[in-house]
Coordinates of C-alpha atoms in Angstrom, one line a residue:
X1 CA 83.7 107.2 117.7
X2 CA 87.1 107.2 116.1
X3 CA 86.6 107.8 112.0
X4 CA 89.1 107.5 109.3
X5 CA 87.5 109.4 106.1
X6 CA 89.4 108.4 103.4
X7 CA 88.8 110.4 99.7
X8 CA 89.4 113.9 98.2
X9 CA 88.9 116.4 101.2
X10 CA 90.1 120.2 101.2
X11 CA 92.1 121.0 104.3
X12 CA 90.8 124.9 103.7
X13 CA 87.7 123.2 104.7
X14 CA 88.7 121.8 107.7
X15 CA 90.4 125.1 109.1
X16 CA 88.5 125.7 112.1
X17 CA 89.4 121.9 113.7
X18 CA 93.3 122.1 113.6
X19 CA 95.5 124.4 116.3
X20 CA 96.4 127.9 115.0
X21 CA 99.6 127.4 113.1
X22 CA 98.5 124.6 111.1
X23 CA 94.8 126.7 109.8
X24 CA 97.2 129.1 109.1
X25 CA 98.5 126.1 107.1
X26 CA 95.4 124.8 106.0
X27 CA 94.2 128.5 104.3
X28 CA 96.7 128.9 102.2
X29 CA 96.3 125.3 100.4
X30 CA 93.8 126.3 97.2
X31 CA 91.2 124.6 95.9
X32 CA 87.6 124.3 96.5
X33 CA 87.2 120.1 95.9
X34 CA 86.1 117.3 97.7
X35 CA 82.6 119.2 99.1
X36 CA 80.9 116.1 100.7
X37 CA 83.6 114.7 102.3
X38 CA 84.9 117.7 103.7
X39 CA 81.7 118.7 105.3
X40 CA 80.5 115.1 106.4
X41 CA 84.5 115.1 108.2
X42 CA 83.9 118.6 110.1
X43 CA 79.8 117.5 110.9
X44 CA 81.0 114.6 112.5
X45 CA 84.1 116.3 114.1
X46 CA 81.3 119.1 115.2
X47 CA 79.2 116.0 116.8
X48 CA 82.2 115.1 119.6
X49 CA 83.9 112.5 116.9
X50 CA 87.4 112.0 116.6
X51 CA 88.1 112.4 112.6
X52 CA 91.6 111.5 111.1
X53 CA 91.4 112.3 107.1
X54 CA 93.6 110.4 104.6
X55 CA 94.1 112.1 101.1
X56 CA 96.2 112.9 98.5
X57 CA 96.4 115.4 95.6
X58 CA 97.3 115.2 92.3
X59 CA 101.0 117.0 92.3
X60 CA 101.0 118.0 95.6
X61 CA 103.6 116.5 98.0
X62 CA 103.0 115.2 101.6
X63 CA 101.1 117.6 104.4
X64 CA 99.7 116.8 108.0
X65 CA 97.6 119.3 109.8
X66 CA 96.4 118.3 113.5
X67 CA 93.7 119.9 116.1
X68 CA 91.9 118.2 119.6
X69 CA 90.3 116.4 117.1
X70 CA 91.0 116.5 113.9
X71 CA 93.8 115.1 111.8
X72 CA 94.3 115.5 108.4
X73 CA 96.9 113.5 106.4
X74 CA 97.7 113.9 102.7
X75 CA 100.1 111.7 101.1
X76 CA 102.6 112.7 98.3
X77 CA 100.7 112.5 95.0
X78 CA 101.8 112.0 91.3
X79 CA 101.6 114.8 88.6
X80 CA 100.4 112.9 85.9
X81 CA 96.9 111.8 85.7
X82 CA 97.9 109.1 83.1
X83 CA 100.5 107.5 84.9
X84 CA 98.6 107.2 88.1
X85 CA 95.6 105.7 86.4
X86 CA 97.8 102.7 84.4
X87 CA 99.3 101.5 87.6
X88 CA 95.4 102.1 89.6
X89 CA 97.1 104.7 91.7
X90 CA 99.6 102.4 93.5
X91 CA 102.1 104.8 94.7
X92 CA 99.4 106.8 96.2
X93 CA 97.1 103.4 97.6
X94 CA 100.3 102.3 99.0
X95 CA 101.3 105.5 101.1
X96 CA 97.3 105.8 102.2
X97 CA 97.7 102.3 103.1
X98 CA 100.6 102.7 105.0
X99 CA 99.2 105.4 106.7
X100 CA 96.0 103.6 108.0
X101 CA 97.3 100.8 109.3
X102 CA 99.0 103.0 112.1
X103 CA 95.9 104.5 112.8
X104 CA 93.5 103.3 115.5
X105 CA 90.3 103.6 114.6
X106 CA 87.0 102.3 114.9
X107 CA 86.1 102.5 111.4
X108 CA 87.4 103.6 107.7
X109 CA 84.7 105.6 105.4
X110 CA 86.1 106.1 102.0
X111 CA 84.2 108.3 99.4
X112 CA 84.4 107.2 95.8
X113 CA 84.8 103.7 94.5
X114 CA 88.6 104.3 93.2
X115 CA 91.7 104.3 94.5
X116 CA 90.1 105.6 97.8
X117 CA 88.4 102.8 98.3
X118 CA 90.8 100.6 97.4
X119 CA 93.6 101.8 99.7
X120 CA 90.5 101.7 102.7
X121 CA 89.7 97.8 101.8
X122 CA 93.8 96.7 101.9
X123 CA 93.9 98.7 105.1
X124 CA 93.7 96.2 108.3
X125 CA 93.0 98.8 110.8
X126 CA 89.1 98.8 111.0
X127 CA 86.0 97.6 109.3
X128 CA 85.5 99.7 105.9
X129 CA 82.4 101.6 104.7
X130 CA 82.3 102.8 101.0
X131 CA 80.1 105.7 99.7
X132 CA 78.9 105.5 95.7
X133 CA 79.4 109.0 94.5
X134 CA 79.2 107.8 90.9
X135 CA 78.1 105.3 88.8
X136 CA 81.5 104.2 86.2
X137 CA 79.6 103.0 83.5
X138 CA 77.4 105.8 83.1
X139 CA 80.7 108.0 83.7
X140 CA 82.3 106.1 81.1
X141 CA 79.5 106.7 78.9
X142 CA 79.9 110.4 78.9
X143 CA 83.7 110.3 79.3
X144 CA 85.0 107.8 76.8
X145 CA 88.4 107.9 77.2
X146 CA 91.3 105.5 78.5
X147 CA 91.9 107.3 82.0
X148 CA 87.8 106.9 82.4
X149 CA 88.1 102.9 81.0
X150 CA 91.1 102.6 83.8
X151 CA 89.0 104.2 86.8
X152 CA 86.4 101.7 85.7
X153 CA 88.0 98.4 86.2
X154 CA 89.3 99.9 89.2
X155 CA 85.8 100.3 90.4
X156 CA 85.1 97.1 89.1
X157 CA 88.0 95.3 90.9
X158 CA 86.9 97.5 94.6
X159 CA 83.3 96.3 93.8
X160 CA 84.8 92.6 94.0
X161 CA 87.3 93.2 96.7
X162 CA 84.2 95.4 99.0
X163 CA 81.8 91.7 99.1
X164 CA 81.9 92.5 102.9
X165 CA 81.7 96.0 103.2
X166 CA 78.7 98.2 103.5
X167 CA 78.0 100.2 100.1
X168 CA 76.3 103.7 101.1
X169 CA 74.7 105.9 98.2
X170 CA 73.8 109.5 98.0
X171 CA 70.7 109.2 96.6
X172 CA 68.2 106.2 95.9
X173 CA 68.8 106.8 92.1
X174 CA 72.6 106.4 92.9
X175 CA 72.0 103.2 95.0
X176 CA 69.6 102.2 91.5
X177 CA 72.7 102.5 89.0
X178 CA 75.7 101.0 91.5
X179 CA 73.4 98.0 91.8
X180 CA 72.6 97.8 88.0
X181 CA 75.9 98.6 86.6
X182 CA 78.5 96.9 89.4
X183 CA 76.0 93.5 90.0
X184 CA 75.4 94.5 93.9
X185 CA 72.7 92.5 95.9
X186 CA 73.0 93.8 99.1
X187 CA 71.0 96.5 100.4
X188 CA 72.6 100.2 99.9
X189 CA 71.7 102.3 102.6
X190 CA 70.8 106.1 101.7
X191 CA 73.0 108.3 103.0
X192 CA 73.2 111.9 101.6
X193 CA 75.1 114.9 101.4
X194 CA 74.7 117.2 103.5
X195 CA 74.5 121.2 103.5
X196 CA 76.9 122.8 106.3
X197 CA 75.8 125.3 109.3
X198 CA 78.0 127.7 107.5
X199 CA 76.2 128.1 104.5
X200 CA 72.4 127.8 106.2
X201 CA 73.2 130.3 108.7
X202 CA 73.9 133.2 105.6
X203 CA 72.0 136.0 105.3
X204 CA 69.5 136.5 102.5
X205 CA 69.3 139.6 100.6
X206 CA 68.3 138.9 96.9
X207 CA 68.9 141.0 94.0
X208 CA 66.5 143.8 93.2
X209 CA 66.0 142.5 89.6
X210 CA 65.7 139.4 88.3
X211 CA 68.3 137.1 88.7
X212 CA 69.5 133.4 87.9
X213 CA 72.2 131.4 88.6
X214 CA 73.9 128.2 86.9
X215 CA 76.9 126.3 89.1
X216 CA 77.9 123.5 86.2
X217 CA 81.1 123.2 83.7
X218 CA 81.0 123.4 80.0
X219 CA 80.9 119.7 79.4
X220 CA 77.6 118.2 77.2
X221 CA 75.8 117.0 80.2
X222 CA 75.6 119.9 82.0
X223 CA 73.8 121.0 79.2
X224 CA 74.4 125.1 79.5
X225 CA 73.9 125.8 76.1
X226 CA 70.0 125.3 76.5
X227 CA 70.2 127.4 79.4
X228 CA 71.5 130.1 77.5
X229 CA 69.3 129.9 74.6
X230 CA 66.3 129.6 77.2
X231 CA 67.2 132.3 78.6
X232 CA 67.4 134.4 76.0
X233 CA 63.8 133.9 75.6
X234 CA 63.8 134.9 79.6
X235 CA 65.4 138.3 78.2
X236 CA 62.4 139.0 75.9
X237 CA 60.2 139.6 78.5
X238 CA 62.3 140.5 81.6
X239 CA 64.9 142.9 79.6
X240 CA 66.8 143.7 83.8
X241 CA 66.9 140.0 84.4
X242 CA 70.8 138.2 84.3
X243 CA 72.2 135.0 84.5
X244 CA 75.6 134.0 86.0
X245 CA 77.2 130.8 85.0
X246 CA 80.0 129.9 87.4
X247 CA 82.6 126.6 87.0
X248 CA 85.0 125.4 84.2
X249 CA 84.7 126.3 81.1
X250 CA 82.4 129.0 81.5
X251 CA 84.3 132.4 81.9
X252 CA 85.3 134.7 78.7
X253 CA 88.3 133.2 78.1
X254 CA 86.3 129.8 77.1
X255 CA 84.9 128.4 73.7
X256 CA 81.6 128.4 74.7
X257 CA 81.7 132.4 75.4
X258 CA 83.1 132.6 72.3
X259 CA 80.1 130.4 70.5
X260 CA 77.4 132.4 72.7
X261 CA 78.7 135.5 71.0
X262 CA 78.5 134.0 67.7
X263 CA 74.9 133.0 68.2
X264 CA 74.5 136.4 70.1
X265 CA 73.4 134.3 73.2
X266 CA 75.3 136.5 75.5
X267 CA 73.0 139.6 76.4
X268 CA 72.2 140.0 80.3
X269 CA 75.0 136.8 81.0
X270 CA 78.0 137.0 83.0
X271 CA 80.6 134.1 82.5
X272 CA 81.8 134.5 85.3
X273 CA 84.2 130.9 85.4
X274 CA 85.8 129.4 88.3
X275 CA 84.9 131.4 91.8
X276 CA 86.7 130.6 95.3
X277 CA 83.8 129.5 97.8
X278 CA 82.6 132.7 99.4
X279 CA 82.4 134.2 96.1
X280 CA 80.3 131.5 94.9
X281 CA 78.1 131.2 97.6
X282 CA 77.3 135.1 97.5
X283 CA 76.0 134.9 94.1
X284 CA 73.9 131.9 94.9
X285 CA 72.0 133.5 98.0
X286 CA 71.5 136.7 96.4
X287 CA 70.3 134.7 93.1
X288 CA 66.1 134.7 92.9
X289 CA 66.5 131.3 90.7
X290 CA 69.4 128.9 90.8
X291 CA 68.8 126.6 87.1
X292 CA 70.3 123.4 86.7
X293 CA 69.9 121.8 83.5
X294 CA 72.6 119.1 83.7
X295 CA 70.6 115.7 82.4
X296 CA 72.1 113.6 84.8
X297 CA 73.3 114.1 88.7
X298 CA 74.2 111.1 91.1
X299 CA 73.3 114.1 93.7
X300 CA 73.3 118.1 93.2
X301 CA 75.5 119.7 95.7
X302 CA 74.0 123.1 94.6
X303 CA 70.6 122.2 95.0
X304 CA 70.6 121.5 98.2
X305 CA 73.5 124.7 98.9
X306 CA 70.3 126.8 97.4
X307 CA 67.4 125.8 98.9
X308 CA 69.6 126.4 101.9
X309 CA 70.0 129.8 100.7
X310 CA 66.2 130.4 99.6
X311 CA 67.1 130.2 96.1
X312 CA 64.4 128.6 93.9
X313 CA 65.5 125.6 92.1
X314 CA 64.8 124.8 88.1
X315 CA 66.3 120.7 87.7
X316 CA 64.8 117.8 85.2
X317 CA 62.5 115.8 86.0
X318 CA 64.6 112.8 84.6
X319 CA 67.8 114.0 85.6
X320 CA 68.8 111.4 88.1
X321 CA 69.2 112.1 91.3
X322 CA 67.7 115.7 90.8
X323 CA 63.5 114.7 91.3
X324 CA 64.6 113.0 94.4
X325 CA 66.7 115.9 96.0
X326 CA 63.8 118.2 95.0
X327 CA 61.2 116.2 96.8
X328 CA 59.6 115.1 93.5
X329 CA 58.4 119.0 92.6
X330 CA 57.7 120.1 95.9
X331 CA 60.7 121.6 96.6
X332 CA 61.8 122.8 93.2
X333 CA 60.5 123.7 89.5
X334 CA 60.8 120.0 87.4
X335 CA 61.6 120.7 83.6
X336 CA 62.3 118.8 80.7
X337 CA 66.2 120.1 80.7
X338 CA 66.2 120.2 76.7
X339 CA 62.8 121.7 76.0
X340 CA 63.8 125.0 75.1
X341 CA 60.2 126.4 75.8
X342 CA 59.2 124.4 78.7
X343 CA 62.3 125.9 80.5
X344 CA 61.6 129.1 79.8
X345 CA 57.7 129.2 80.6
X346 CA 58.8 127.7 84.1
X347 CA 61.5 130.3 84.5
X348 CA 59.2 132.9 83.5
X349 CA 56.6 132.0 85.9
X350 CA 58.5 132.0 89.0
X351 CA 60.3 135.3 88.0
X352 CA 56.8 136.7 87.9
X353 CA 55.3 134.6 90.8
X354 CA 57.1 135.5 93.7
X355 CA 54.4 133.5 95.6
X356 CA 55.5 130.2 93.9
X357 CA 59.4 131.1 94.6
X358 CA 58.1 131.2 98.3
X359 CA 56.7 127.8 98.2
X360 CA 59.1 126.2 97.3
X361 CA 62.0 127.5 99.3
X362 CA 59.7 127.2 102.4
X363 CA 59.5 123.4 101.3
X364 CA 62.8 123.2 100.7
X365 CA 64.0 124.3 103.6
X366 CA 61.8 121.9 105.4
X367 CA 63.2 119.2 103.8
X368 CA 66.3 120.2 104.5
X369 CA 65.7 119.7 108.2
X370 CA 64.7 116.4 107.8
X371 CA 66.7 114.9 105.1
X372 CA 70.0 117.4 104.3
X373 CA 70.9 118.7 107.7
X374 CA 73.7 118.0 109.7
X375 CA 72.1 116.8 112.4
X376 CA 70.1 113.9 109.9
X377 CA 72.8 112.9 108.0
X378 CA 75.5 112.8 110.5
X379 CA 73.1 110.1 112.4
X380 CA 72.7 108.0 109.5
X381 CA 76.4 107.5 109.0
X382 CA 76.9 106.8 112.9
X383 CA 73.8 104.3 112.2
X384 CA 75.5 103.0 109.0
X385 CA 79.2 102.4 110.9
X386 CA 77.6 100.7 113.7
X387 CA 76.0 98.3 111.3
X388 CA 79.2 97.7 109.4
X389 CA 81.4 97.6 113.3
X390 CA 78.8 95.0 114.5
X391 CA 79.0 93.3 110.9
X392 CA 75.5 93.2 109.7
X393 CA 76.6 94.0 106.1

């Protein structure tokens, strides 16, 4: 099948599908962004599909990279956020637009209900199939701002504008919330994201004392500041165990090192702030316990990434997405993510119970198999564009 993805996809990511000069190319463009996109576009390339992606960047100016079967085109971007958002991205609809309608394809998967989406439903070239990765009312609600209000009526105006496109969701608690908030009636077929060969096929060798890992930012609903003071309860009783907290806003150069140190929350914690890929992915296998205690994910990249990894997972019980990717507790530790003791207990338990940590990676890797892998998901999209080709949305 020929596939346009259309969204936020890292070209460093697709390195391995384009013809020597151009992953040359492809390695030296930064960023680690756009993580289900990118992998979905090389699982499908991997399963004998020809994948053209369609991007752009904010500031970055126009770059095509090509293999046997793999095209990536990113269109010249705007600088300024603000700019783009008061126009809904028009320059940057327009060239992706443009773009498209030269392609021949049999079908246009955009990621994110925004200007992605929107560029994919003005394109005539091929059906169009939209993934949900967020919900903009409940974004809006933790993000009130006017950029945030902007990308909203821009959701609300692709929501319109998609009445005869298939609507995909991560998660069923994703497909819950686009329904609620954006009015949809229509069935919303669960398609997740998946975890990539590359990172499954790691080798495992954990740290010799207790270690966890947090992969979040600094913002309120990631909620890190009850991870730290949890685990500094952790620390009273396991003096050699760490914890490594890894995104923006968390390395010593951020106010919320500075307010650990205040509140002496820092002992056995590494702020170790933004990591390139490998990096990050080193620290997560070699982690006994990754702990997520963000109150609200439409998904949980890392979850998944860890289980892969045989790192036990801590997540809420009510934080979205998060019971669902876990299999409802068997494949992960369910807390109440601002319950200072309860988070604590359950992260003392499995640093003690190496029998429970065994459980549940052995369950979560199953899962993975059947719901996460390549293999799984990549069939459920071919499913889901056959659907949308044959027009049973």
């Amino acid at each position: 099948m020929r596939i346009a993805i259309v969204g936020p996809v890292s070209p460093r990511g697709l390195a391995s599908f384009f013809n020597r000069e151009d992953a040359v190319r492809a390695m030296q463009e930064g960023g680690n962004y756009g993580q289900a996109p990118t992998a979905l576009a090389a699982a499908l390339c991997d399963a004998g599909h020809s994948i053209t992606v369609v991007s752009h960047r904010r500031g970055q100016p126009s770059l095509e990279l090509r293999g046997p079967t793999m095209r990536f085109i990113q269109v010249a971007s705007r600088m300024k956020a603000g700019r783009q958002a008061l126009d809904w991205w028009r320059e940057e609809r327009q060239s992706m637009v443009a773009v498209l309608d030269q392609l021949s394809v049999d079908i246009i998967h955009a990621h994110w209900t925004y200007e992605w989406a929107a560029a994919a439903l003005s394109s005539t070239a091929a059906p169009t199939v939209i993934t949900a990765r967020d919900a903009p009312l409940t974004i809006l609600r933790y993000q009130s701002d006017a950029y945030r209000l902007l990308r909203t009526v821009l959701a609300y105006n692709v929501r319109v504008r998609a009445r005869n496109s298939l609507i995909l969701a991560a998660s069923p608690y994703m497909a819950e919330r686009w329904r609620r908030e954006m009015f949809w009636y229509k069935p919303i077929p669960i398609a997740p994201n998946l975890v990539s060969s590359a990172v499954s096929m790691r080798g495992i060798a954990k740290t010799e004392n207790p270690s966890i890992v947090e992969i979040a930012d600094s913002s309120p609903r990631k909620n890190v500041w009850k991870l730290l003071e949890s685990f500094a309860m952790v620390r009273s009783d396991f003096e050699n165990s760490t914890l490594t907290l890894i995104g923006d806003g968390l390395s010593e150069n951020d106010s919320l090192y500075l307010r650990a140190c205040a509140a002496n929350l820092t002992d056995g914690v590494r702020f170790a702030g933004m990591l390139e890929r490998e990096p990050l992915l080193k620290i997560l296998e070699q982690s006994w316990i990754h702990a997520h205690l963000s109150v609200e994910e439409s998904f949980g990249n890392t979850l998944v990434e860890a289980m892969a990894l045989r790192t036990s997972v801590v997540g809420g019980a009510k934080s979205g997405a998060v019971p669902w990717v876990l299999g409802d507790g068997v494949c992960g530790e369910l807390v109440e993510v601002n319950d200072v003791i309860d988070v604590s207990n359950r992260l003392k338990e499995l640093i003690s119970n190496p029998d429970r940590r065994r459980q549940f990676t052995d369950n979560g890797l199953l899962r993975l198999k059947e719901v996460f892998s390549a293999e799984a998901v990549v069939r459920l999209h071919i499913d889901s564009y056959s659907d949308a080709i044959g027009g049973l949305n």
